PDB file of C-alpha atoms in Angstrom:
ATOM      1  CA  MET A   1     -11.182 100.558 -27.126  1.00 61.00           C
ATOM      2  CA  ASN A   2      -9.380  98.230 -29.146  1.00 58.00           C
ATOM      3  CA  ILE A   3      -7.256  95.208 -27.377  1.00 59.00           C
ATOM      4  CA  ASP A   4      -4.969  93.669 -29.279  1.00 55.00           C
ATOM      5  CA  ARG A   5      -3.948  97.234 -29.592  1.00 60.00           C
ATOM      6  CA  LEU A   6      -3.868  97.628 -25.540  1.00 57.00           C
ATOM      7  CA  LEU A   7      -2.590  94.534 -25.381  1.00 52.00           C
ATOM      8  CA  GLN A   8       1.268  95.060 -27.734  1.00 51.00           C
ATOM      9  CA  GLN A   9       1.407  97.815 -26.572  1.00 56.00           C
ATOM     10  CA  HIS A  10       1.261  97.014 -23.360  1.00 50.00           C
ATOM     11  CA  ASN A  11       3.901  94.178 -23.367  1.00 49.00           C
ATOM     12  CA  GLN A  12       6.127  95.785 -25.835  1.00 46.00           C
ATOM     13  CA  ASP A  13       6.474  98.657 -22.824  1.00 53.00           C
ATOM     14  CA  GLY A  14       7.574  95.905 -20.635  1.00 49.00           C
ATOM     15  CA  GLU A  15       5.017  96.338 -18.461  1.00 50.00           C
ATOM     16  CA  SER A  16       3.925  93.806 -15.461  1.00 47.00           C
ATOM     17  CA  ALA A  17       0.936  91.912 -17.049  1.00 48.00           C
ATOM     18  CA  SER A  18      -0.309  93.046 -12.992  1.00 56.00           C
ATOM     19  CA  SER A  19       1.995  96.653 -13.297  1.00 82.00           C
ATOM     20  CA  ILE A  20      -1.215  99.706 -12.568  1.00 89.00           C
ATOM     21  CA  PRO A  21      -1.048 102.792 -14.659  1.00 92.00           C
ATOM     22  CA  PRO A  22      -1.612 106.558 -12.931  1.00 93.00           C
ATOM     23  CA  LEU A  23      -5.472 106.317 -14.308  1.00 94.00           C
ATOM     24  CA  ASP A  24      -6.190 109.205 -11.186  1.00 94.00           C
ATOM     25  CA  GLU A  25      -4.250 111.478 -13.757  1.00 95.00           C
ATOM     26  CA  TRP A  26      -6.025 110.394 -16.311  1.00 96.00           C
ATOM     27  CA  GLN A  27      -9.483 112.084 -17.496  1.00 96.00           C
ATOM     28  CA  PRO A  28     -10.742 111.598 -20.781  1.00 96.00           C
ATOM     29  CA  ALA A  29     -15.114 112.280 -21.959  1.00 96.00           C
ATOM     30  CA  LEU A  30     -16.935 108.757 -20.662  1.00 96.00           C
ATOM     31  CA  SER A  31     -17.103 107.489 -24.783  1.00 95.00           C
ATOM     32  CA  GLY A  32     -19.955 105.480 -23.147  1.00 96.00           C
ATOM     33  CA  ASP A  33     -20.874 102.085 -22.993  1.00 97.00           C
ATOM     34  CA  ILE A  34     -18.934  98.809 -24.091  1.00 95.00           C
ATOM     35  CA  ASN A  35     -20.578  95.414 -23.515  1.00 96.00           C
ATOM     36  CA  ILE A  36     -17.808  93.632 -20.694  1.00 96.00           C
ATOM     37  CA  SER A  37     -18.653  92.334 -17.700  1.00 97.00           C
ATOM     38  CA  ILE A  38     -17.707  91.255 -14.415  1.00 97.00           C
ATOM     39  CA  ASP A  39     -20.008  87.942 -12.346  1.00 96.00           C
ATOM     40  CA  ALA A  40     -20.177  88.588  -8.699  1.00 94.00           C
ATOM     41  CA  ASP A  41     -17.457  85.624  -8.630  1.00 93.00           C
ATOM     42  CA  GLY A  42     -14.899  88.086 -10.314  1.00 94.00           C
ATOM     43  CA  ARG A  43     -15.167  86.158 -13.512  1.00 95.00           C
ATOM     44  CA  TRP A  44     -14.996  88.905 -16.186  1.00 96.00           C
ATOM     45  CA  TRP A  45     -17.344  88.385 -19.348  1.00 96.00           C
ATOM     46  CA  HIS A  46     -17.455  89.955 -23.306  1.00 93.00           C
ATOM     47  CA  GLU A  47     -20.658  90.461 -24.879  1.00 93.00           C
ATOM     48  CA  GLY A  48     -22.082  87.609 -22.449  1.00 93.00           C
ATOM     49  CA  LYS A  49     -18.768  84.984 -23.647  1.00 94.00           C
ATOM     50  CA  PRO A  50     -16.365  84.591 -20.570  1.00 94.00           C
ATOM     51  CA  PHE A  51     -12.791  85.648 -21.519  1.00 91.00           C
ATOM     52  CA  ALA A  52     -10.742  83.263 -23.236  1.00 87.00           C
ATOM     53  CA  ARG A  53      -7.995  84.556 -23.074  1.00 86.00           C
ATOM     54  CA  PRO A  54      -7.404  85.496 -18.444  1.00 86.00           C
ATOM     55  CA  LYS A  55      -4.364  87.926 -20.060  1.00 88.00           C
ATOM     56  CA  VAL A  56      -6.923  90.623 -20.948  1.00 90.00           C
ATOM     57  CA  ALA A  57      -8.764  89.946 -17.524  1.00 92.00           C
ATOM     58  CA  ARG A  58      -5.453  90.537 -16.327  1.00 92.00           C
ATOM     59  CA  LEU A  59      -5.114  93.771 -18.373  1.00 92.00           C
ATOM     60  CA  LEU A  60      -7.574  95.142 -18.574  1.00 94.00           C
ATOM     61  CA  ALA A  61      -8.854  95.327 -14.085  1.00 95.00           C
ATOM     62  CA  THR A  62      -5.196  97.720 -14.434  1.00 95.00           C
ATOM     63  CA  LEU A  63      -7.377 100.075 -16.898  1.00 95.00           C
ATOM     64  CA  LEU A  64     -10.412  99.309 -14.022  1.00 97.00           C
ATOM     65  CA  ARG A  65     -11.750 102.280 -11.501  1.00 97.00           C
ATOM     66  CA  LEU A  66     -14.541 102.739 -10.179  1.00 98.00           C
ATOM     67  CA  ASP A  67     -15.785 106.626 -11.190  1.00 96.00           C
ATOM     68  CA  ALA A  68     -19.297 109.329 -10.490  1.00 95.00           C
ATOM     69  CA  ASP A  69     -20.181 107.033 -14.148  1.00 95.00           C
ATOM     70  CA  GLY A  70     -19.726 103.320 -12.600  1.00 97.00           C
ATOM     71  CA  TYR A  71     -17.295 100.317 -12.904  1.00 98.00           C
ATOM     72  CA  CYS A  72     -15.040 102.115 -15.822  1.00 97.00           C
ATOM     73  CA  LEU A  73     -11.549 101.328 -18.614  1.00 96.00           C
ATOM     74  CA  VAL A  74      -9.590 104.243 -18.237  1.00 96.00           C
ATOM     75  CA  THR A  75      -6.675 105.416 -20.960  1.00 93.00           C
ATOM     76  CA  PRO A  76      -5.316 108.603 -21.397  1.00 93.00           C
ATOM     77  CA  VAL A  77      -7.923 109.779 -24.481  1.00 93.00           C
ATOM     78  CA  GLU A  78     -10.735 106.598 -23.723  1.00 94.00           C
ATOM     79  CA  ARG A  79     -13.264 105.968 -20.651  1.00 96.00           C
ATOM     80  CA  TRP A  80     -15.779 102.435 -20.659  1.00 96.00           C
ATOM     81  CA  ARG A  81     -17.847 101.787 -18.744  1.00 98.00           C
ATOM     82  CA  ILE A  82     -18.519  98.297 -17.657  1.00 98.00           C
ATOM     83  CA  GLN A  83     -21.138  96.450 -15.696  1.00 98.00           C
ATOM     84  CA  VAL A  84     -19.829  94.607 -12.370  1.00 98.00           C
ATOM     85  CA  GLU A  85     -22.843  93.096 -10.213  1.00 97.00           C
ATOM     86  CA  ASP A  86     -21.195  92.971  -7.046  1.00 97.00           C
ATOM     87  CA  LEU A  87     -16.888  94.155  -6.660  1.00 97.00           C
ATOM     88  CA  PRO A  88     -14.937  93.277  -9.039  1.00 97.00           C
ATOM     89  CA  LEU A  89     -11.843  92.320  -6.962  1.00 98.00           C
ATOM     90  CA  VAL A  90     -11.882  88.699  -4.864  1.00 97.00           C
ATOM     91  CA  ALA A  91      -9.471  88.437  -2.707  1.00 97.00           C
ATOM     92  CA  VAL A  92      -7.903  84.473  -3.338  1.00 97.00           C
ATOM     93  CA  GLU A  93      -5.355  84.604  -0.256  1.00 97.00           C
ATOM     94  CA  ALA A  94      -5.119  85.687   2.988  1.00 96.00           C
ATOM     95  CA  ASP A  95      -1.816  86.004   5.018  1.00 95.00           C
ATOM     96  CA  PHE A  96      -0.564  86.757   8.759  1.00 96.00           C
ATOM     97  CA  ARG A  97       2.806  88.693   8.581  1.00 95.00           C
ATOM     98  CA  ASP A  98       4.586  91.125  10.541  1.00 94.00           C
ATOM     99  CA  ASP A  99       1.961  91.970  13.241  1.00 95.00           C
ATOM    100  CA  ALA A 100      -1.319  92.583  10.180  1.00 97.00           C
ATOM    101  CA  TRP A 101      -3.273  90.427   7.901  1.00 97.00           C
ATOM    102  CA  TRP A 102      -2.663  90.844   4.019  1.00 98.00           C
ATOM    103  CA  PHE A 103      -4.036  89.550   1.304  1.00 97.00           C
ATOM    104  CA  THR A 104      -3.843  89.021  -2.520  1.00 97.00           C
ATOM    105  CA  THR A 105      -6.963  89.491  -5.374  1.00 97.00           C
ATOM    106  CA  GLN A 106      -6.897  87.206  -8.520  1.00 95.00           C
ATOM    107  CA  PHE A 107      -5.076  90.066  -9.928  1.00 94.00           C
ATOM    108  CA  ASP A 108      -1.806  89.703  -7.880  1.00 94.00           C
ATOM    109  CA  ASP A 109      -3.421  92.821  -6.163  1.00 95.00           C
ATOM    110  CA  VAL A 110      -1.805  92.978  -2.632  1.00 96.00           C
ATOM    111  CA  VAL A 111      -3.732  94.471   0.494  1.00 97.00           C
ATOM    112  CA  ARG A 112      -2.491  95.221   3.734  1.00 98.00           C
ATOM    113  CA  LEU A 113      -5.861  94.820   6.232  1.00 97.00           C
ATOM    114  CA  ASP A 114      -5.698  99.005   7.874  1.00 97.00           C
ATOM    115  CA  ALA A 115      -6.907 101.698   9.249  1.00 97.00           C
ATOM    116  CA  GLU A 116      -6.171 102.455   5.103  1.00 96.00           C
ATOM    117  CA  HIS A 117      -7.916 100.057   3.726  1.00 97.00           C
ATOM    118  CA  PRO A 118     -10.786  98.929   6.338  1.00 97.00           C
ATOM    119  CA  LEU A 119     -12.901  95.894   6.269  1.00 95.00           C
ATOM    120  CA  ALA A 120     -16.070  95.703   6.088  1.00 94.00           C
ATOM    121  CA  VAL A 121     -18.795  93.860   6.065  1.00 92.00           C
ATOM    122  CA  THR A 122     -21.856  94.318   2.720  1.00 94.00           C
ATOM    123  CA  LEU A 123     -24.145  93.275   1.628  1.00 94.00           C
ATOM    124  CA  THR A 124     -23.484  90.908  -1.981  1.00 94.00           C
ATOM    125  CA  PRO A 125     -26.162  90.866  -4.366  1.00 94.00           C
ATOM    126  CA  LYS A 126     -27.778  88.082  -2.627  1.00 94.00           C
ATOM    127  CA  GLY A 127     -27.690  89.454   0.149  1.00 94.00           C
ATOM    128  CA  GLU A 128     -24.639  87.672   2.196  1.00 92.00           C
ATOM    129  CA  ALA A 129     -22.423  89.490   4.227  1.00 89.00           C
ATOM    130  CA  VAL A 130     -18.984  89.090   3.126  1.00 91.00           C
ATOM    131  CA  PRO A 131     -17.008  91.768   4.336  1.00 94.00           C
ATOM    132  CA  GLN A 132     -14.896  93.200   1.362  1.00 96.00           C
ATOM    133  CA  LEU A 133     -12.207  95.758   1.710  1.00 96.00           C
ATOM    134  CA  PRO A 134     -10.417  98.571  -0.475  1.00 98.00           C
ATOM    135  CA  VAL A 135      -8.138  97.930  -2.953  1.00 97.00           C
ATOM    136  CA  ARG A 136      -7.712 100.741  -5.472  1.00 96.00           C
ATOM    137  CA  PHE A 137      -9.358 103.737  -7.531  1.00 96.00           C
ATOM    138  CA  GLY A 138     -12.635 103.298  -5.505  1.00 96.00           C
ATOM    139  CA  LEU A 139     -12.017  99.484  -6.091  1.00 98.00           C
ATOM    140  CA  ALA A 140     -12.741  96.853  -3.175  1.00 98.00           C
ATOM    141  CA  ALA A 141     -12.817  93.314  -3.796  1.00 98.00           C
ATOM    142  CA  ARG A 142     -14.532  90.523  -1.733  1.00 97.00           C
ATOM    143  CA  LEU A 143     -13.500  88.030   0.540  1.00 95.00           C
ATOM    144  CA  HIS A 144     -13.769  84.196  -1.126  1.00 94.00           C
ATOM    145  CA  ARG A 145     -15.062  81.592   1.033  1.00 90.00           C
ATOM    146  CA  ASN A 146     -10.412  80.432   0.695  1.00 93.00           C
ATOM    147  CA  VAL A 147      -9.988  83.822   1.666  1.00 93.00           C
ATOM    148  CA  TYR A 148     -13.223  84.699   5.198  1.00 88.00           C
ATOM    149  CA  TYR A 149     -12.254  80.736   7.092  1.00 88.00           C
ATOM    150  CA  PRO A 150      -8.901  80.813   7.378  1.00 90.00           C
ATOM    151  CA  LEU A 151     -10.364  84.696   9.430  1.00 92.00           C
ATOM    152  CA  ILE A 152     -12.732  83.798  11.000  1.00 91.00           C
ATOM    153  CA  GLU A 153     -10.285  80.499  13.191  1.00 93.00           C
ATOM    154  CA  ALA A 154      -8.242  83.780  14.155  1.00 93.00           C
ATOM    155  CA  ALA A 155     -10.767  86.005  14.763  1.00 94.00           C
ATOM    156  CA  GLU A 156     -11.303  86.668  18.750  1.00 93.00           C
ATOM    157  CA  SER A 157     -14.727  88.381  20.397  1.00 92.00           C
ATOM    158  CA  ARG A 158     -15.594  90.155  21.920  1.00 89.00           C
ATOM    159  CA  ASP A 159     -18.501  91.147  24.967  1.00 87.00           C
ATOM    160  CA  LEU A 160     -20.317  94.985  23.900  1.00 85.00           C
ATOM    161  CA  GLY A 161     -22.042  94.668  27.135  1.00 83.00           C
ATOM    162  CA  ASP A 162     -25.415  94.050  25.437  1.00 84.00           C
ATOM    163  CA  GLY A 163     -26.027  90.791  24.742  1.00 83.00           C
ATOM    164  CA  THR A 164     -24.139  91.020  21.539  1.00 86.00           C
ATOM    165  CA  SER A 165     -20.600  89.688  21.552  1.00 89.00           C
ATOM    166  CA  GLU A 166     -18.764  91.036  18.702  1.00 91.00           C
ATOM    167  CA  ILE A 167     -15.904  88.353  16.835  1.00 92.00           C
ATOM    168  CA  GLY A 168     -13.117  89.734  14.737  1.00 94.00           C
ATOM    169  CA  LEU A 169      -9.620  89.917  15.023  1.00 95.00           C
ATOM    170  CA  MET A 170      -6.263  92.612  14.787  1.00 96.00           C
ATOM    171  CA  SER A 171      -4.050  93.453  12.603  1.00 97.00           C
ATOM    172  CA  ALA A 172      -1.850  96.207  11.939  1.00 97.00           C
ATOM    173  CA  GLY A 173      -2.582  97.652  15.692  1.00 96.00           C
ATOM    174  CA  GLN A 174      -6.698  98.061  14.487  1.00 96.00           C
ATOM    175  CA  TRP A 175      -9.152  96.112  15.308  1.00 96.00           C
ATOM    176  CA  PHE A 176     -12.256  95.043  12.760  1.00 95.00           C
ATOM    177  CA  VAL A 177     -15.140  93.379  12.721  1.00 92.00           C
ATOM    178  CA  LEU A 178     -16.291  90.279  11.074  1.00 90.00           C
ATOM    179  CA  GLY A 179     -19.897  89.987  12.915  1.00 84.00           C
ATOM    180  CA  GLN A 180     -22.465  90.443  15.999  1.00 78.00           C
ATOM    181  CA  LEU A 181     -24.078  87.037  17.579  1.00 75.00           C
ATOM    182  CA  ASP A 182     -26.567  87.932  20.482  1.00 71.00           C
ATOM    183  CA  ASP A 183     -24.312  86.031  23.432  1.00 59.00           C
ATOM    184  CA  GLU A 184     -27.562  83.398  23.794  1.00 58.00           C
ATOM    185  CA  ARG A 185     -26.881  81.999  20.087  1.00 50.00           C
ATOM    186  CA  ALA A 186     -23.641  81.937  21.409  1.00 47.00           C
ATOM    187  CA  GLY A 187     -24.577  79.832  23.936  1.00 49.00           C
ATOM    188  CA  GLU A 188     -25.957  77.434  22.601  1.00 49.00           C
ATOM    189  CA  ALA A 189     -23.641  77.135  19.269  1.00 45.00           C
ATOM    190  CA  THR A 190     -21.002  76.470  22.252  1.00 41.00           C
TER     191      THR A 190
END
């Protein structure tokens, strides 16, 4: 995969750096593994060094999808597998408008929290329960702490009737769980 050629072609096509090509239509055979990785904080690395040009990571993020073979960078003629420590995207902004929460990733993907893009609490590689949401082509974004805290502040508590309470929020007419508390612990916290 010639990154400089991709950048040059991208600039000649006049596409926005965040334009997502039709990756679902491209089905080349797996070309192999490439020494690119994404750490748990969403930083891109090449051969053990952080990307020196943010524009390259932004461009490559538009070519990323999750396949049966793993996370792959895809062009019409090549498909290279990369390593991802946790999730490839990080939601870095959250905004509530039009009766829904909207999230923006580090590469300017904008996702509405709704039935098609539900919030799920999953474990990070460090074993922490942190929300994530689907973005595109099998990719998901982990919510950054700075995004998670405003959600907790806006959250409501619902008694489940079994000694626990659910903490969650409404978005686009749907209820999304952020976590659960034992009612004993909830009483101690107040």
